[in-house]
PDB file of C-alpha atoms in Angstrom:
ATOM      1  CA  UNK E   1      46.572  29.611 -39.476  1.00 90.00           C
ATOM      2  CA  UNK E   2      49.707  28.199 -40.293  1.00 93.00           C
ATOM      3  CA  UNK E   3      51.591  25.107 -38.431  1.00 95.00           C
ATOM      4  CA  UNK E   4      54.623  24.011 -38.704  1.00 97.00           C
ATOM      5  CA  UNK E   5      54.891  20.413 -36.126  1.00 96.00           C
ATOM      6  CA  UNK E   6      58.058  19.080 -35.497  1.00 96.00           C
ATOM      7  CA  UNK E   7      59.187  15.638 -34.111  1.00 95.00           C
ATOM      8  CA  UNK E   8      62.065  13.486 -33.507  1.00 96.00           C
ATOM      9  CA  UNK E   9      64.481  15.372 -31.634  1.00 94.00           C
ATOM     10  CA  UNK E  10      66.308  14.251 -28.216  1.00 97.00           C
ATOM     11  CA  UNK E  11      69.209  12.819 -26.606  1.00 98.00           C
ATOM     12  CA  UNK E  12      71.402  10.640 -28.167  1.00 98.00           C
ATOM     13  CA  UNK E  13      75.214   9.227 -27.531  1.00 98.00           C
ATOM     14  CA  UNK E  14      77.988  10.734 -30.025  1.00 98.00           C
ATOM     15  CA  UNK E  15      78.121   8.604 -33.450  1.00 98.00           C
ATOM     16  CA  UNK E  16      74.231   8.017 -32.873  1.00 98.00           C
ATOM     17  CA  UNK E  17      71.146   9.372 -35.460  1.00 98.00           C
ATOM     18  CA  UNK E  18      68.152  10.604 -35.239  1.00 98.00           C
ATOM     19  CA  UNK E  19      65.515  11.529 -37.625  1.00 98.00           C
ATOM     20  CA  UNK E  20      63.756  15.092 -36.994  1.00 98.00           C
ATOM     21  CA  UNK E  21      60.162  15.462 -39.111  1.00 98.00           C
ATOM     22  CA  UNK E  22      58.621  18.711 -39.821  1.00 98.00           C
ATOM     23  CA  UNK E  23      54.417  18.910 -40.779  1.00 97.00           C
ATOM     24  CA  UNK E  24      52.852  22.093 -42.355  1.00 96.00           C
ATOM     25  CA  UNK E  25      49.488  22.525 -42.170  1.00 90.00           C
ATOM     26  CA  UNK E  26      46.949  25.314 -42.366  1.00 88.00           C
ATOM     27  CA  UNK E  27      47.388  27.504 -45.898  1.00 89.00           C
ATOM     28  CA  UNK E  28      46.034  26.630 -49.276  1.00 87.00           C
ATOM     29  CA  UNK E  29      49.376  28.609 -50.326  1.00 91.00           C
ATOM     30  CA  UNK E  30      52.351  26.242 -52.113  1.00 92.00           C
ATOM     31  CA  UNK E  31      55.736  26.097 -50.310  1.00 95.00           C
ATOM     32  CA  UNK E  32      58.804  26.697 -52.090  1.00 96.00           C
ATOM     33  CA  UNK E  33      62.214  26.235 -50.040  1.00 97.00           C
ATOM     34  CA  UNK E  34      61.954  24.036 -46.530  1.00 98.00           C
ATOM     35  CA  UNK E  35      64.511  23.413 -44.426  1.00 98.00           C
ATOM     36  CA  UNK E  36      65.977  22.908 -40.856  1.00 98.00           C
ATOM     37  CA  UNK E  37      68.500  25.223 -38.680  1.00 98.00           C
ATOM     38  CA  UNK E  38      69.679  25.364 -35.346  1.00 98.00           C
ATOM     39  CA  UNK E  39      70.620  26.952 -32.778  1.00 98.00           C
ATOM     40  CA  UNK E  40      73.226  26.437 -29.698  1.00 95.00           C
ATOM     41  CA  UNK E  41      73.053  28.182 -26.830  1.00 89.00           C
ATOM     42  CA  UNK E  42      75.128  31.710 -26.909  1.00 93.00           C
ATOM     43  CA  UNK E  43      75.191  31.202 -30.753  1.00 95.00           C
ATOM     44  CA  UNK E  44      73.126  32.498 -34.196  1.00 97.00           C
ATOM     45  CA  UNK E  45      70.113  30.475 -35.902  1.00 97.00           C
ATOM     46  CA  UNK E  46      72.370  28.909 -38.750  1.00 98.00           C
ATOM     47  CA  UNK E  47      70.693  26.933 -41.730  1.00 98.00           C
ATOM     48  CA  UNK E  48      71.635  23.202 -41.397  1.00 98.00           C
ATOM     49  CA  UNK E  49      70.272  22.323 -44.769  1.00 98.00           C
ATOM     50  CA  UNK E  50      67.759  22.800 -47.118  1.00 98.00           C
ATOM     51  CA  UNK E  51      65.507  21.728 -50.099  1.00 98.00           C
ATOM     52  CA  UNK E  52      63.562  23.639 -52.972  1.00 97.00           C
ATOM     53  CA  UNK E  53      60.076  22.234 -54.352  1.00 95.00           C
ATOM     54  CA  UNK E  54      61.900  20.633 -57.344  1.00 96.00           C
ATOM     55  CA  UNK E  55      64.372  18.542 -54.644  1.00 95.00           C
ATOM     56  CA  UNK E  56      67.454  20.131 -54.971  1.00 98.00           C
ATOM     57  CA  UNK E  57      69.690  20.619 -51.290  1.00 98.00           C
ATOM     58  CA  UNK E  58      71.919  22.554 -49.759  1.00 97.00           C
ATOM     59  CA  UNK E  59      74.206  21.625 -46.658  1.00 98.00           C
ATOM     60  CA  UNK E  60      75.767  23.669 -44.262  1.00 98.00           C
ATOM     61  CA  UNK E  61      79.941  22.697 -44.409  1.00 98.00           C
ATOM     62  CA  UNK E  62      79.894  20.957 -41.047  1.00 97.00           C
ATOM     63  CA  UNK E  63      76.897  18.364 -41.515  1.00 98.00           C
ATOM     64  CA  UNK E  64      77.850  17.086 -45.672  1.00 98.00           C
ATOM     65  CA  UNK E  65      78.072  13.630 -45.689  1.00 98.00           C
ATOM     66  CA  UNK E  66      76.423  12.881 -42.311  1.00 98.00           C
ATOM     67  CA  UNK E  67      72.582  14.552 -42.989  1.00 98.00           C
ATOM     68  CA  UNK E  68      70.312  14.220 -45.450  1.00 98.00           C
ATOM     69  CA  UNK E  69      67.035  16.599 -45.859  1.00 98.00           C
ATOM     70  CA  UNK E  70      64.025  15.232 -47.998  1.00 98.00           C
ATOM     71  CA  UNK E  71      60.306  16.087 -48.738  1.00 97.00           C
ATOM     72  CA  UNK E  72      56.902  15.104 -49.762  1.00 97.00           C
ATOM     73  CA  UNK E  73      55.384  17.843 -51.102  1.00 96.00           C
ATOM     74  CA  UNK E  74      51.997  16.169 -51.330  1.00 95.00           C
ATOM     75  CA  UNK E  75      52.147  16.242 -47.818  1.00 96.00           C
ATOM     76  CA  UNK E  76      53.788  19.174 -46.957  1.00 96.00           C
ATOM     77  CA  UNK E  77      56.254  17.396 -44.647  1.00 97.00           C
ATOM     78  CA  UNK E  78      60.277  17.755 -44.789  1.00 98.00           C
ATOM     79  CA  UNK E  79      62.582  15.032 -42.647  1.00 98.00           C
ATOM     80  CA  UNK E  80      66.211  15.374 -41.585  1.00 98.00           C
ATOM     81  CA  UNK E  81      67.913  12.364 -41.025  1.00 98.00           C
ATOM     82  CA  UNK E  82      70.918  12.942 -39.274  1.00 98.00           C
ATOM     83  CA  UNK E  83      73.792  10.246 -39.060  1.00 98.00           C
ATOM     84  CA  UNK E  84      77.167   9.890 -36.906  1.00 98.00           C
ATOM     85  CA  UNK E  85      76.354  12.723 -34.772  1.00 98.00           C
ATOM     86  CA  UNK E  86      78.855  15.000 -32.791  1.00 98.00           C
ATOM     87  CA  UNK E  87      78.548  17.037 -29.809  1.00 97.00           C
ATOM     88  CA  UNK E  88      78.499  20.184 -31.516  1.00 96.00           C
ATOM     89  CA  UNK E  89      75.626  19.012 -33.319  1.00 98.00           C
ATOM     90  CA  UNK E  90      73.960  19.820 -30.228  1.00 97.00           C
ATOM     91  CA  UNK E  91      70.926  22.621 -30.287  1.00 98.00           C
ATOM     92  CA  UNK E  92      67.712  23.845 -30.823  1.00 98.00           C
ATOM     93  CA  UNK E  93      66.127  22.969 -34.322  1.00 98.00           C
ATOM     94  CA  UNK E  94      63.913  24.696 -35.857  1.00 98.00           C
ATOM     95  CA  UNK E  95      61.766  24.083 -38.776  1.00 98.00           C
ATOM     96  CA  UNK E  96      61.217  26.417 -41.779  1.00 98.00           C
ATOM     97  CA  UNK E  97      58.771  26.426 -44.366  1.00 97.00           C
ATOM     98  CA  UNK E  98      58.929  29.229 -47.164  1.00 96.00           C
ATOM     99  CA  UNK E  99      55.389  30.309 -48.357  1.00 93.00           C
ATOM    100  CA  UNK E 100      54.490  31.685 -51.413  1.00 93.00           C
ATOM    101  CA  UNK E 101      52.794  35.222 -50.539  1.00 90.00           C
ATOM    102  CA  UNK E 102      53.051  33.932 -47.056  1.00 90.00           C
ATOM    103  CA  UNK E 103      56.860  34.150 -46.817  1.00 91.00           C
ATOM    104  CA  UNK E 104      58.969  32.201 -44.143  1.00 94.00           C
ATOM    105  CA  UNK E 105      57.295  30.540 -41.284  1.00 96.00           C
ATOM    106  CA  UNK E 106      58.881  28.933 -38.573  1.00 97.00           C
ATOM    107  CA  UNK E 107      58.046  25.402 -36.251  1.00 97.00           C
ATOM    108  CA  UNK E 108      58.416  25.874 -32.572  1.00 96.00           C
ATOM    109  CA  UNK E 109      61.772  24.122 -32.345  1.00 97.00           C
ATOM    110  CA  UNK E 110      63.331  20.821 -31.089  1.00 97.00           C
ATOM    111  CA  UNK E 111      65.539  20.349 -28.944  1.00 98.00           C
ATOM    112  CA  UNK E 112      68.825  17.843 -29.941  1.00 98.00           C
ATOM    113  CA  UNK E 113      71.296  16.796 -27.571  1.00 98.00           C
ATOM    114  CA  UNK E 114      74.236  15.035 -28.142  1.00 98.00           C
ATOM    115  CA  UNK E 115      76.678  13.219 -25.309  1.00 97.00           C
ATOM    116  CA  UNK E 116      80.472  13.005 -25.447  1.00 94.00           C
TER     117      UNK E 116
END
């Protein structure tokens, strides 16, 4: 059965970082795409960023510049590190790992808070 573990979210001051990690466990099938979105409350799941097997990313607009997505794909594992943050950074995050066969499975979210 597939997992997908996350860690690293909370609550943190406005211009402060925090580093979300993402495990995937439990299929012998390879993972292409991984990435993290988010969601605030009364809003749509929206992808933050992203990264394919090879290491190329993708950024939503709003985060370039302050986040940074990376992988091990030994490990199965994809990070977030997420610099000078802003309230409307604030939301659920949610891990995604994109199976081959298997298709897109999801982690059970995190919760990131960030204070004016």
């Amino acid at each position: 059965q597939v997992q997908l573990v996350e860690s690293g979210g909370g609550l943190v001051q406005a211009g402060g970082s925090l580093r979300l990690s993402c495990a995937a466990s439990g299929s012998i099938f390879r993972i292409n795409n991984m990435g993290w979105y988010r969601q605030a409350p009364g809003k749509q799941r929206e992808l933050v960023a992203a990264v394919t097997r090879d290491g190329s990313t993708n950024y939503a607009d709003s985060v370039k510049g302050r986040f940074t997505i990376s992988r091990d794909n030994a490990k199965n594992t994809v990070h977030l590190q997420m610099n000078n943050l802003k309230p409307e950074d604030t939301g659920v995050y949610y891990c995604n790992a994109n199976y081959v066969v298997l298709g897109d499975r999801w982690g059970q979210g995190t919760q990131v808070t960030v204070s004016s």
